[in-house]
PDB file of C-alpha atoms in Angstrom:
ATOM      1  CA  MET A 162     130.317-174.275 242.190  1.00  0.00           C
ATOM      2  CA  SER A 163     130.676-175.714 245.703  1.00  0.00           C
ATOM      3  CA  ASN A 164     131.397-174.598 249.233  1.00  0.00           C
ATOM      4  CA  SER A 165     134.283-175.744 251.371  1.00  0.00           C
ATOM      5  CA  ALA A 166     135.115-174.248 254.802  1.00  0.00           C
ATOM      6  CA  GLY A 167     133.482-170.950 253.954  1.00  0.00           C
ATOM      7  CA  LEU A 168     135.232-170.728 250.556  1.00  0.00           C
ATOM      8  CA  GLU A 169     133.436-170.633 247.271  1.00  0.00           C
ATOM      9  CA  ILE A 170     134.866-173.072 244.737  1.00  0.00           C
ATOM     10  CA  LEU A 171     134.382-172.206 241.027  1.00  0.00           C
ATOM     11  CA  ASP A 172     135.413-174.409 238.092  1.00  0.00           C
ATOM     12  CA  PHE A 173     135.704-173.174 234.507  1.00  0.00           C
ATOM     13  CA  SER A 174     137.096-174.714 231.257  1.00  0.00           C
ATOM     14  CA  PHE A 175     138.062-173.124 227.998  1.00  0.00           C
ATOM     15  CA  PRO A 176     138.935-174.839 224.693  1.00  0.00           C
ATOM     16  CA  GLY A 177     142.638-174.551 223.978  1.00  0.00           C
ATOM     17  CA  ARG A 178     143.807-173.298 220.671  1.00  0.00           C
ATOM     18  CA  ARG A 179     147.501-173.749 221.438  1.00  0.00           C
ATOM     19  CA  ILE A 180     148.729-176.734 223.491  1.00  0.00           C
ATOM     20  CA  ALA A 181     151.251-175.677 226.088  1.00  0.00           C
ATOM     21  CA  ASP A 182     154.739-177.114 225.871  1.00  0.00           C
ATOM     22  CA  ALA A 183     155.957-179.174 228.865  1.00  0.00           C
ATOM     23  CA  PHE A 184     156.874-176.986 231.794  1.00  0.00           C
ATOM     24  CA  PRO A 185     157.426-177.358 235.482  1.00  0.00           C
ATOM     25  CA  PRO A 186     154.656-175.992 237.732  1.00  0.00           C
ATOM     26  CA  VAL A 187     154.523-172.196 237.973  1.00  0.00           C
ATOM     27  CA  LEU A 188     153.491-170.425 241.206  1.00  0.00           C
ATOM     28  CA  VAL A 189     153.055-166.678 241.537  1.00  0.00           C
ATOM     29  CA  GLY A 190     151.548-164.442 244.184  1.00  0.00           C
ATOM     30  CA  VAL A 191     150.758-164.959 247.810  1.00  0.00           C
ATOM     31  CA  VAL A 192     147.500-165.801 249.552  1.00  0.00           C
ATOM     32  CA  GLY A 193     146.760-162.773 251.733  1.00  0.00           C
ATOM     33  CA  SER A 194     144.149-160.085 252.148  1.00  0.00           C
ATOM     34  CA  GLY A 195     143.310-158.586 248.749  1.00  0.00           C
ATOM     35  CA  ASN A 196     145.685-160.902 246.919  1.00  0.00           C
ATOM     36  CA  LEU A 197     145.875-164.350 245.452  1.00  0.00           C
ATOM     37  CA  GLU A 198     148.134-167.148 244.436  1.00  0.00           C
ATOM     38  CA  VAL A 199     148.059-168.660 240.866  1.00  0.00           C
ATOM     39  CA  MET A 200     149.541-172.031 239.992  1.00  0.00           C
ATOM     40  CA  LEU A 201     149.862-173.325 236.444  1.00  0.00           C
ATOM     41  CA  GLU A 202     150.430-177.013 235.763  1.00  0.00           C
ATOM     42  CA  ARG A 203     150.557-179.045 232.587  1.00  0.00           C
ATOM     43  CA  ALA A 204     147.508-181.273 232.158  1.00  0.00           C
ATOM     44  CA  ALA A 205     146.388-183.943 229.771  1.00  0.00           C
ATOM     45  CA  GLY A 206     143.995-182.950 227.005  1.00  0.00           C
ATOM     46  CA  ASP A 207     143.478-179.777 225.058  1.00  0.00           C
ATOM     47  CA  GLU A 208     141.465-177.659 227.439  1.00  0.00           C
ATOM     48  CA  CYS A 209     142.472-174.983 229.879  1.00  0.00           C
ATOM     49  CA  THR A 210     140.766-175.794 233.197  1.00  0.00           C
ATOM     50  CA  VAL A 211     140.555-173.326 236.095  1.00  0.00           C
ATOM     51  CA  ARG A 212     139.685-173.988 239.746  1.00  0.00           C
ATOM     52  CA  ILE A 213     139.250-171.007 242.026  1.00  0.00           C
ATOM     53  CA  GLU A 214     138.923-171.168 245.768  1.00  0.00           C
ATOM     54  CA  THR A 215     137.807-167.749 246.987  1.00  0.00           C
ATOM     55  CA  SER A 216     136.756-166.057 250.151  1.00  0.00           C
ATOM     56  CA  ALA A 217     134.767-163.531 248.093  1.00  0.00           C
ATOM     57  CA  ARG A 218     131.395-165.235 247.458  1.00  0.00           C
ATOM     58  CA  GLY A 219     129.000-164.520 244.626  1.00  0.00           C
ATOM     59  CA  PHE A 220     131.440-163.200 242.012  1.00  0.00           C
ATOM     60  CA  GLY A 221     131.196-166.123 239.494  1.00  0.00           C
ATOM     61  CA  PRO A 222     130.161-163.976 236.563  1.00  0.00           C
ATOM     62  CA  ILE A 223     133.114-161.548 237.136  1.00  0.00           C
ATOM     63  CA  TRP A 224     135.575-164.440 237.438  1.00  0.00           C
ATOM     64  CA  ARG A 225     134.172-165.899 234.182  1.00  0.00           C
ATOM     65  CA  ALA A 226     134.674-162.493 232.429  1.00  0.00           C
ATOM     66  CA  VAL A 227     138.220-162.011 233.674  1.00  0.00           C
ATOM     67  CA  LEU A 228     139.195-165.593 232.773  1.00  0.00           C
ATOM     68  CA  ALA A 229     137.559-165.426 229.310  1.00  0.00           C
ATOM     69  CA  ASP A 230     139.527-162.175 228.631  1.00  0.00           C
ATOM     70  CA  PHE A 231     142.736-163.829 229.802  1.00  0.00           C
ATOM     71  CA  HIS A 232     142.136-166.950 227.681  1.00  0.00           C
ATOM     72  CA  GLU A 233     141.402-164.802 224.638  1.00  0.00           C
ATOM     73  CA  ARG A 234     144.854-163.325 224.937  1.00  0.00           C
ATOM     74  CA  HIS A 235     146.564-166.633 226.012  1.00  0.00           C
ATOM     75  CA  PRO A 236     144.551-169.488 224.427  1.00  0.00           C
ATOM     76  CA  PHE A 237     146.650-172.306 225.900  1.00  0.00           C
ATOM     77  CA  GLY A 238     145.278-175.827 226.154  1.00  0.00           C
ATOM     78  CA  GLY A 239     146.663-178.689 228.112  1.00  0.00           C
ATOM     79  CA  ILE A 240     146.982-176.529 231.251  1.00  0.00           C
ATOM     80  CA  ARG A 241     145.426-176.478 234.665  1.00  0.00           C
ATOM     81  CA  ILE A 242     145.168-173.207 236.553  1.00  0.00           C
ATOM     82  CA  SER A 243     144.568-173.178 240.303  1.00  0.00           C
ATOM     83  CA  ILE A 244     143.747-169.941 242.008  1.00  0.00           C
ATOM     84  CA  ASN A 245     143.564-169.379 245.790  1.00  0.00           C
ATOM     85  CA  ASP A 246     141.978-165.964 246.313  1.00  0.00           C
ATOM     86  CA  MET A 247     141.499-163.728 249.349  1.00  0.00           C
ATOM     87  CA  GLY A 248     139.430-161.003 247.683  1.00  0.00           C
ATOM     88  CA  ALA A 249     141.677-159.763 244.917  1.00  0.00           C
ATOM     89  CA  THR A 250     140.345-157.267 242.521  1.00  0.00           C
ATOM     90  CA  PRO A 251     139.971-158.170 238.785  1.00  0.00           C
ATOM     91  CA  ALA A 252     143.076-156.034 238.032  1.00  0.00           C
ATOM     92  CA  VAL A 253     145.187-158.115 240.516  1.00  0.00           C
ATOM     93  CA  VAL A 254     143.770-161.351 239.083  1.00  0.00           C
ATOM     94  CA  SER A 255     144.834-160.270 235.570  1.00  0.00           C
ATOM     95  CA  LEU A 256     148.252-159.176 236.820  1.00  0.00           C
ATOM     96  CA  ARG A 257     148.906-162.571 238.514  1.00  0.00           C
ATOM     97  CA  LEU A 258     147.670-164.575 235.607  1.00  0.00           C
ATOM     98  CA  GLY A 259     149.933-162.522 233.295  1.00  0.00           C
ATOM     99  CA  GLN A 260     152.881-163.078 235.608  1.00  0.00           C
ATOM    100  CA  ALA A 261     152.270-166.863 235.632  1.00  0.00           C
ATOM    101  CA  VAL A 262     151.818-167.242 231.896  1.00  0.00           C
ATOM    102  CA  ALA A 263     154.982-165.239 231.257  1.00  0.00           C
ATOM    103  CA  GLU A 264     156.874-168.116 232.806  1.00  0.00           C
ATOM    104  CA  LEU A 265     155.596-170.610 230.244  1.00  0.00           C
ATOM    105  CA  PRO A 266     157.795-171.650 227.249  1.00  0.00           C
ATOM    106  CA  GLY A 267     156.592-169.939 224.134  1.00  0.00           C
ATOM    107  CA  ALA A 268     154.181-167.671 226.042  1.00  0.00           C
ATOM    108  CA  SER A 269     155.377-164.527 224.175  1.00  0.00           C
ATOM    109  CA  SER A 270     154.066-165.662 220.790  1.00  0.00           C
TER     110      SER A 270
END
């Protein structure tokens, strides 16, 4: 966890159980009050890494829980997730992550 220009930066990683096929970067959402933007990119290795830059400080445990739930449903590896957040609720985070992963090849299985 670090601090940049008033933002809290959180980094998480999860072991991948299914390596993502090649795909172009996926971007969903918009950075705005109560919303967030999610970008998925292919990455080397077999982990799913997540970097969050958020204006809502002190919510690391909630982020971890939301991301662990997401990764349990979508156990991709070889993927990097970048999230730019402006105070989105956990429900909005889950919605945006679901929208992004729906764009991946083979995501429905």
